[in-house]
Short mmCIF file of C-alpha atoms and ligand atoms in Angstrom, two decimals:
data_model
loop_
_atom_site.label_atom_id
_atom_site.label_comp_id
_atom_site.label_asym_id
_atom_site.label_seq_id
_atom_site.Cartn_x
_atom_site.Cartn_y
_atom_site.Cartn_z
CA UNK A 505 -0.03 -0.07 0.25
CA UNK A 506 1.22 3.50 -0.76
CA UNK A 507 2.34 5.97 2.27
CA UNK A 508 0.13 8.56 2.96
CA UNK A 509 2.07 12.27 2.29
CA UNK A 510 2.04 13.90 6.18
CA UNK A 511 -0.05 16.52 6.03
CA UNK A 512 2.00 20.25 6.57
CA UNK A 513 2.71 20.77 9.94
CA UNK A 514 4.25 24.36 9.70
CA UNK A 515 2.74 26.38 6.72
CA UNK A 516 3.57 30.15 6.37
CA UNK A 517 2.11 32.95 4.12
CA UNK A 518 3.69 35.61 2.77
CA UNK A 519 1.41 38.69 0.87
CA UNK A 520 2.90 41.78 -1.02
CA UNK A 521 1.83 43.79 -3.65
CA UNK A 522 5.38 42.18 -4.99
CA UNK A 523 5.31 45.26 -7.90
CA UNK A 524 8.01 44.03 -8.67
CA UNK A 525 9.06 41.01 -5.99
CA UNK A 526 13.28 41.69 -5.54
CA UNK A 527 16.03 40.20 -3.92
CA UNK A 528 14.77 41.29 -0.12
CA UNK A 529 11.55 39.29 -1.12
CA UNK A 530 13.35 36.35 -2.22
CA UNK A 531 15.48 36.41 0.98
CA UNK A 532 12.91 37.04 3.26
CA UNK A 533 11.03 33.72 1.88
CA UNK A 534 14.31 31.56 1.97
CA UNK A 535 15.43 33.02 5.26
CA UNK A 536 11.35 32.00 6.38
CA UNK A 537 11.80 28.71 4.87
CA UNK A 538 14.67 27.33 6.18
CA UNK A 539 14.42 29.00 9.89
CA UNK A 540 10.48 28.35 10.40
CA UNK A 541 11.30 25.05 8.69
CA UNK A 542 7.84 25.22 6.74
CA UNK A 543 6.74 22.80 5.17
CA UNK A 544 5.03 24.82 2.65
CA UNK A 545 5.09 28.79 1.96
CA UNK A 546 1.79 30.24 0.17
CA UNK A 547 3.13 33.52 -1.63
CA UNK A 548 0.39 35.84 -2.28
CA UNK A 549 0.09 38.52 -4.17
CA UNK A 550 -2.00 41.25 -2.64
CA UNK A 551 -5.59 42.03 -4.72
CA UNK A 552 -6.99 45.42 -4.22
CA UNK A 553 -4.49 46.52 -2.05
CA UNK A 554 -5.87 48.54 0.54
CA UNK A 555 -3.40 49.53 2.35
CA UNK A 556 -1.50 50.73 -1.24
CA UNK A 557 -2.32 54.41 -2.41
CA UNK A 558 -1.07 53.78 -5.69
CA UNK A 559 -2.27 51.75 -8.80
CA UNK A 560 -0.56 48.41 -8.68
CA UNK A 561 0.26 46.42 -11.95
CA UNK A 562 -1.55 44.18 -13.44
CA UNK A 563 -2.20 40.96 -11.42
CA UNK A 564 -1.31 38.62 -14.44
CA UNK A 565 1.92 40.74 -14.18
CA UNK A 566 2.47 40.63 -10.63
CA UNK A 567 2.08 36.93 -10.78
CA UNK A 568 4.35 36.33 -13.56
CA UNK A 569 6.68 37.95 -11.76
CA UNK A 570 6.59 36.16 -8.42
CA UNK A 571 6.82 32.01 -10.66
CA UNK A 572 9.98 34.05 -11.86
CA UNK A 573 10.97 35.16 -8.59
CA UNK A 574 9.92 32.41 -6.29
CA UNK A 575 9.07 29.24 -8.46
CA UNK A 576 12.57 27.75 -7.90
CA UNK A 577 12.15 27.68 -4.40
CA UNK A 578 11.24 24.41 -2.87
CA UNK A 579 7.92 23.88 -0.72
CA UNK A 580 6.39 26.95 -2.05
CA UNK A 581 3.25 27.28 -3.27
CA UNK A 582 1.91 30.68 -5.59
CA UNK A 583 -1.10 31.43 -4.36
CA UNK A 584 -3.72 33.39 -6.03
CA UNK A 585 -6.86 33.64 -3.96
CA UNK A 586 -6.52 37.21 -2.88
CA UNK A 587 -6.31 38.00 -6.44
CA UNK A 588 -9.48 36.54 -7.34
CA UNK A 589 -11.03 37.37 -4.04
CA UNK A 590 -13.70 40.30 -4.56
CA UNK A 591 -13.37 43.34 -2.45
CA UNK A 592 -10.57 44.42 -0.19
CA UNK A 593 -8.64 41.50 0.84
CA UNK A 594 -7.87 40.92 4.40
CA UNK A 595 -4.86 38.63 5.56
CA UNK A 596 -7.37 37.66 8.54
CA UNK A 597 -9.56 36.19 5.94
CA UNK A 598 -6.57 34.25 4.22
CA UNK A 599 -5.43 32.72 7.44
CA UNK A 600 -8.90 31.73 8.20
CA UNK A 601 -8.78 29.58 5.03
CA UNK A 602 -5.54 28.39 5.22
CA UNK A 603 -6.67 27.44 9.18
CA UNK A 604 -9.48 24.64 7.38
CA UNK A 605 -7.53 23.91 4.76
CA UNK A 606 -4.64 22.57 6.96
CA UNK A 607 -6.67 22.16 10.56
CA UNK A 608 -3.24 20.60 11.88
CA UNK A 609 -0.79 22.80 11.19
CA UNK A 610 0.87 26.35 12.98
CA UNK A 611 0.20 29.13 11.01
CA UNK A 612 3.26 31.72 9.78
CA UNK A 613 2.67 35.57 8.91
CA UNK A 614 5.73 36.11 7.02
CA UNK A 615 6.87 40.04 6.92
CA UNK A 616 8.87 43.10 7.07
CA UNK A 617 9.65 45.15 9.72
CA UNK A 618 7.53 48.17 8.61
CA UNK A 619 4.76 45.81 8.57
CA UNK A 620 5.17 44.95 11.86
CA UNK A 621 5.19 48.90 13.01
CA UNK A 622 1.56 49.30 11.36
CA UNK A 623 0.25 46.26 12.26
CA UNK A 624 -2.27 47.90 14.92
CA UNK A 625 -3.52 49.41 11.55
CA UNK A 626 -4.29 45.95 10.06
CA UNK A 627 -8.30 45.21 9.98
CA UNK A 628 -8.65 42.93 12.82
CA UNK A 629 -5.34 42.33 13.66
CA UNK A 630 -6.39 40.89 16.92
CA UNK A 631 -7.67 37.62 15.11
CA UNK A 632 -4.63 37.91 12.64
CA UNK A 633 -2.56 37.37 16.25
CA UNK A 634 -5.13 34.77 17.39
CA UNK A 635 -4.47 32.46 13.64
CA UNK A 636 -0.53 32.85 12.90
CA UNK A 637 2.69 33.67 14.50
CA UNK A 638 4.58 36.59 13.11
CA UNK A 639 7.51 35.97 11.48
CA UNK A 640 9.61 38.97 11.27
CA UNK A 641 12.71 40.27 9.20
CA UNK A 642 14.47 43.21 9.86
CA UNK A 643 13.89 46.02 7.25
CA UNK A 644 16.46 48.96 6.66
CA UNK A 645 15.53 52.29 7.41
CA UNK A 646 17.43 53.79 4.97
CA UNK A 647 15.41 52.09 2.29
CA UNK A 648 16.90 52.99 -1.28
CA UNK A 649 18.43 51.74 -4.68
CA UNK A 650 21.67 53.80 -4.19
CA UNK A 651 22.38 53.41 -0.59
CA UNK A 652 24.95 50.90 0.43
CA UNK A 653 24.07 48.21 2.24
CA UNK A 654 27.20 48.61 4.82
CA UNK A 655 25.66 51.95 5.65
CA UNK A 656 21.71 50.28 6.65
CA UNK A 657 20.64 50.99 9.80
CA UNK A 658 17.93 48.62 11.53
CA UNK A 659 14.78 49.50 12.07
CA UNK A 660 14.14 49.96 16.22
CA UNK A 661 11.62 47.51 16.61
CA UNK A 662 12.33 47.67 20.58
CA UNK A 663 8.78 49.30 21.23
CA UNK A 664 6.66 46.54 19.62
CA UNK A 665 4.35 45.18 22.04
CA UNK A 666 3.42 41.95 20.12
CA UNK A 667 4.34 38.29 20.00
CA UNK A 668 6.62 38.03 17.13
CA UNK A 669 9.93 35.59 16.00
CA UNK A 670 12.87 37.53 14.46
CA UNK A 671 13.80 36.04 11.43
CA UNK A 672 17.74 36.23 10.96
CA UNK A 673 18.18 37.29 7.64
CA UNK A 674 20.88 40.29 6.46
CA UNK A 675 19.49 43.68 6.77
CA UNK A 676 18.34 44.66 3.00
CA UNK A 677 17.88 48.35 1.67
CA UNK A 678 15.64 47.17 -1.48
CA UNK A 679 12.30 48.36 -2.11
CA UNK A 680 10.16 47.84 -4.75
CA UNK A 681 9.49 51.84 -5.00
CA UNK A 682 13.42 51.78 -5.48
CA UNK A 683 13.34 49.34 -8.58
CA UNK A 684 10.61 50.79 -9.86
CA UNK A 685 12.19 54.30 -9.74
CA UNK A 686 15.32 52.80 -11.37
CA UNK A 687 13.39 51.52 -14.01
CA UNK A 688 11.95 54.99 -14.97
CA UNK A 689 15.13 56.81 -15.55
CA UNK A 690 16.50 56.79 -18.84
CA UNK A 691 19.33 54.55 -20.05
CA UNK A 692 18.78 51.44 -17.69
CA UNK A 693 20.24 48.56 -18.96
CA UNK A 694 18.89 45.36 -17.90
CA UNK A 695 22.52 44.95 -15.68
CA UNK A 696 21.49 47.50 -13.72
CA UNK A 697 18.63 46.24 -12.53
CA UNK A 698 20.21 42.67 -11.43
CA UNK A 699 21.47 44.13 -8.21
CA UNK A 700 17.89 44.55 -7.12
CA UNK A 701 15.56 41.88 -8.90
CA UNK A 702 16.37 38.71 -9.96
CA UNK A 703 17.37 38.16 -13.71
CA UNK A 704 14.38 36.64 -15.24
CA UNK A 705 12.23 39.55 -13.22
CA UNK A 706 14.55 42.07 -14.47
CA UNK A 707 14.06 40.67 -18.26
CA UNK A 708 10.31 40.34 -17.67
CA UNK A 709 10.06 44.11 -16.80
CA UNK A 710 12.09 44.53 -19.63
CA UNK A 711 10.30 42.49 -22.05
CA UNK A 712 6.90 44.07 -20.66
CA UNK A 713 7.89 47.63 -20.64
CA UNK A 714 6.83 47.87 -16.76
CA UNK A 715 7.58 50.86 -14.61
CA UNK A 716 8.03 53.39 -17.94
CA UNK A 717 6.45 56.51 -15.61
CA UNK A 718 7.24 57.12 -12.34
CA UNK A 719 4.85 55.89 -9.68
P1 LIG B 70 6.82 49.52 -1.80
O1 LIG B 70 8.24 50.06 -2.29
O2 LIG B 70 6.20 49.69 -3.49
O3 LIG B 70 6.29 50.09 -1.07
P2 LIG B 70 7.98 46.36 -0.57
O4 LIG B 70 9.19 46.83 -1.74
O5 LIG B 70 8.05 47.44 0.32
O6 LIG B 70 7.30 47.69 -2.06
P3 LIG B 70 5.83 44.48 -0.65
O7 LIG B 70 5.82 44.14 -1.72
O8 LIG B 70 4.91 46.07 -0.34
O9 LIG B 70 6.88 45.38 -1.02
O10 LIG B 70 6.44 44.16 0.32
C1 LIG B 70 5.70 42.84 0.87
C2 LIG B 70 6.40 42.32 1.80
O11 LIG B 70 8.12 42.06 1.57
C3 LIG B 70 6.21 43.26 3.04
O12 LIG B 70 6.04 42.28 4.58
C4 LIG B 70 7.64 43.81 3.61
O13 LIG B 70 7.48 44.29 4.70
C5 LIG B 70 8.55 43.01 2.99
N1 LIG B 70 9.86 43.69 2.91
C6 LIG B 70 9.89 43.97 1.03
N2 LIG B 70 11.08 44.38 1.61
C7 LIG B 70 11.81 44.10 2.45
C8 LIG B 70 13.48 44.44 3.05
N3 LIG B 70 13.91 45.03 2.11
N4 LIG B 70 13.27 44.36 3.37
C9 LIG B 70 12.56 43.29 5.18
N5 LIG B 70 11.29 43.36 4.26
C10 LIG B 70 10.84 43.66 3.24
#
């Protein structure tokens, strides 16, 4: 008789606009998989991002870039449920769904330090805390494409009165904003983008003429 595969016990969710996904996102996913010993990590591009004021690139482009940025990592599952959800999408709803899909599992919510600092603005944040352990990577305060990493300063999390597990990831001062700004500059080659995003993502941005106008 064939052996039954054991049900995942440790399940992570990592949501973001991923507009575009960059090296820090990938490092965060890799660190979470390894440090938290995740059986599966769901990568969830946001649908209607209630907390972002700018209009995002199309869901199709962001999903395609996520496949290119994370697709080769073991135990990663691309998850488009937030894109397909009607109306605003809340993490609490996604975690409830994951809880019913993995009733035995411990759930982890993977996020960066900036999101931890604004966590109490999230819709139903208390419910999120009941459903999942927060797994947080520190983030450089001097975020930007042109700031050398050795000048990066950690975000001060000492005032945070929420339980969370710190992910042991080297500080990265990359942001999607900086990537978009760099693409918008004249005479940027795909090579110049490689320090910010994985090469297949850089090629996708170039081939699909994304981020040509500043946002
Ligand atoms: P934008 O610049 O457009 O606001 P972003 O770079 O913050 O985008 P998101 O897609 O909004 O990227 O981020 C998804 C998640 O990844 C968030 O939890 C965010 O805190 C985390 N994250 C993004 N960049 C970093 C980084 N450099 N270090 C640590 N965490 C990061």
